[in-house]
Coordinates of C-alpha atoms in Angstrom, one line a residue:
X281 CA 5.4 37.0 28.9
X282 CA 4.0 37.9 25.6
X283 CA 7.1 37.2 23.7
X284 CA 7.0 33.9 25.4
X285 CA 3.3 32.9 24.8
X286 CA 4.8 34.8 20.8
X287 CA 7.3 31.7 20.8
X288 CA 5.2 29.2 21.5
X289 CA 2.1 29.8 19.2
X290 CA 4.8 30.4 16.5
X291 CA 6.1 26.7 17.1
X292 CA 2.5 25.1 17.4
X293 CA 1.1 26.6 14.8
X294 CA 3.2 25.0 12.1
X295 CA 3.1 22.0 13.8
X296 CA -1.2 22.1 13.7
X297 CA -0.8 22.6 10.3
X298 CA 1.5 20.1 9.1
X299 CA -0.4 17.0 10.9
X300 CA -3.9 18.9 9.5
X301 CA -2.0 18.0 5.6
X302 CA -1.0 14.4 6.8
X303 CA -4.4 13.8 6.9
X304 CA -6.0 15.2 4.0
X305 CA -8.7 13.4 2.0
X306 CA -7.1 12.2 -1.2
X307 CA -3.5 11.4 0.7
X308 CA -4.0 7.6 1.9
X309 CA -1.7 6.2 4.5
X310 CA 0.3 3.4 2.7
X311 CA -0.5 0.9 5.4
X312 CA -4.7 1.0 6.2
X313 CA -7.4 -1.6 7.2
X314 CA -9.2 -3.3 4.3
X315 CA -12.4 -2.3 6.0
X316 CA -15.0 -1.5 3.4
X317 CA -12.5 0.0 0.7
X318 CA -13.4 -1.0 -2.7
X319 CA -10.9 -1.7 -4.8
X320 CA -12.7 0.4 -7.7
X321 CA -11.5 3.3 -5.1
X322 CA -7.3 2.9 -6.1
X323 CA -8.9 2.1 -10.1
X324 CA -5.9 4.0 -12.1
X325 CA -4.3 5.6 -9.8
X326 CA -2.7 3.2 -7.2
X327 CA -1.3 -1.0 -7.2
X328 CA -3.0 -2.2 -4.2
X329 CA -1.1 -5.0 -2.1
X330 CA -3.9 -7.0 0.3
X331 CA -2.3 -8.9 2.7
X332 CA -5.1 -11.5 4.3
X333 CA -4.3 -13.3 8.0
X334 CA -6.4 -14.8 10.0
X335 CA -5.5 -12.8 13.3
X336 CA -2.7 -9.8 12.9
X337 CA -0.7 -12.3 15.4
X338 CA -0.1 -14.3 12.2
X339 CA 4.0 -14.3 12.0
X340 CA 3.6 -14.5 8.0
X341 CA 1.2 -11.5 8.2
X342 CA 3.7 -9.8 10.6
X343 CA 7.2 -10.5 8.5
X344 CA 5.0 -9.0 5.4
X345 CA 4.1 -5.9 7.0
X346 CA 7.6 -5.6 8.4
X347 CA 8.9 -6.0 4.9
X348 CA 6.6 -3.7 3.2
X349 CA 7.4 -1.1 5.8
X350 CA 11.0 -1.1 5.4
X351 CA 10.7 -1.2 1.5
X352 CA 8.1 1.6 1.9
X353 CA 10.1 4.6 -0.6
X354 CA 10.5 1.3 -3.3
X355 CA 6.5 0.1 -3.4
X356 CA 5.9 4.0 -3.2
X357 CA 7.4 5.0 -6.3
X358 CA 5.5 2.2 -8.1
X359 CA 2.0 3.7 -6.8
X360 CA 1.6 0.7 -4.1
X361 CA -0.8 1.0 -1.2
X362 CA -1.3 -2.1 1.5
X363 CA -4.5 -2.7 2.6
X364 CA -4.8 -5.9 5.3
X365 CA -7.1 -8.2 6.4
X366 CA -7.2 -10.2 9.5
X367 CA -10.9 -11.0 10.8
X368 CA -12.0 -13.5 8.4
X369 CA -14.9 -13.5 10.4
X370 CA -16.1 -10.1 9.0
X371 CA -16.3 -11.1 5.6
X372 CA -15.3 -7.7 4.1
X373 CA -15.8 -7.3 0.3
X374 CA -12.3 -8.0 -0.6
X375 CA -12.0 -11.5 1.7
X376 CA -15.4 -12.5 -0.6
X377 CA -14.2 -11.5 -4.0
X378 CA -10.7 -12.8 -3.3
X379 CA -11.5 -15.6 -1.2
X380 CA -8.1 -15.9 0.5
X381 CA -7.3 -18.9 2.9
X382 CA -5.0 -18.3 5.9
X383 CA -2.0 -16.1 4.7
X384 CA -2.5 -14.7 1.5
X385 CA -0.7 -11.5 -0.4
X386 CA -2.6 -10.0 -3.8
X387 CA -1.2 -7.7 -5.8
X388 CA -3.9 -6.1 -7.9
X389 CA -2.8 -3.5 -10.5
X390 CA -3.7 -0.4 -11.5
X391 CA -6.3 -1.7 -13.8
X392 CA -8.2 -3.6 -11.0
X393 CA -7.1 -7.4 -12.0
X394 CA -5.4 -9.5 -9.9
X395 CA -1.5 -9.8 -10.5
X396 CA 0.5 -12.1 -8.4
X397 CA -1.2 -14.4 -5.2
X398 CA 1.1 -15.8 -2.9
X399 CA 0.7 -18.2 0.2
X400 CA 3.5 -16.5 2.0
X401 CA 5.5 -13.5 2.3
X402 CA 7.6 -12.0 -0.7
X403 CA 10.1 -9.4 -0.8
X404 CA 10.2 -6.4 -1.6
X405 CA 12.9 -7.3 -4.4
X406 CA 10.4 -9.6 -5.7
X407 CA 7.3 -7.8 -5.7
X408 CA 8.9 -4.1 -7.6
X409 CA 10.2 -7.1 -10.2
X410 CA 6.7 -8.1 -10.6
X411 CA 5.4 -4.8 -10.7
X412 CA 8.1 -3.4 -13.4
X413 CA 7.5 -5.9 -15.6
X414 CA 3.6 -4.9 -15.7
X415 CA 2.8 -2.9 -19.2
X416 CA 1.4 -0.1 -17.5
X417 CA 4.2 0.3 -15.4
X418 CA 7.1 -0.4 -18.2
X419 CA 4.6 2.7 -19.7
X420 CA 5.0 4.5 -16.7
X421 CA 8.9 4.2 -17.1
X422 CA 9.2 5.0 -20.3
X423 CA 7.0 8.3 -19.7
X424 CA 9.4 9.0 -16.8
X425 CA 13.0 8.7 -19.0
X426 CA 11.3 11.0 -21.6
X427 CA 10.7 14.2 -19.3
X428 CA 13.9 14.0 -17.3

């Protein structure tokens, strides 16, 4: 019995800890609610993607989300996170300051500007083109080649 109830708190225990370091502070998910972020919070350290519906039933909102998710390693590796917006009755910081109507995507780089607006969805293809062709990021690659 007590190399039983040995077995089993040897196989939860690692389990506990690995979902306690999924959600660490300082480790966002790459899909989250616009909510009250700031975009002053991803300043220098993150590209973040706003995707704006007017309801998540939006099929443009939907086909951007499912394209983002299957190009998730790709937007990764250039520092993206996705923030969404679909109550444009809330009238969260980022729906003022960006002011989106119906389907809108934002890319906003590193530096806090807007990028790239689009009234529908883009690709993933098309948005790392976008993205490599930023300074910082052609930087970011150059840094990169030089250590490996």
């Amino acid at each position: 019995m007590t190399r039983t109830l040995a077995l089993v708190l040897s196989v939860l225990f690692p389990v506990t800890s690995l979902a306690a370091d999924a959600t660490q502070p300082g480790d966002p998910a790459f899909v989250q609610p616009a909510g009250d972020s700031d975009l002053s919070e991803f300043l220098w350290t993150n590209r973040p993607i706003v995707v704006f519906a007017d309801t998540d039933a939006d099929p443009r909102f939907q086909q951007q989300l499912d394209i983002l998710m299957n190009g998730e390693a790709e937007m990764l590796e250039r520092d993206v996170v996705v923030l969404t917006d679909t109550d444009p009755g809330a009238r969260s910081a980022l729906r003022t300051k960006l002011r989106p109507r119906g389907f809108q995507l934002v890319l906003i780089g590193k530096d806090g500007g807007v990028k790239l607006r689009k009234p529908f969805p883009w690709s993933v293809r098309e948005l790392s083109r976008s993205i490599d062709k930023m300074p910082l990021r052609e930087r970011e690659i150059r840094e990169r080649r030089g250590l490996n």
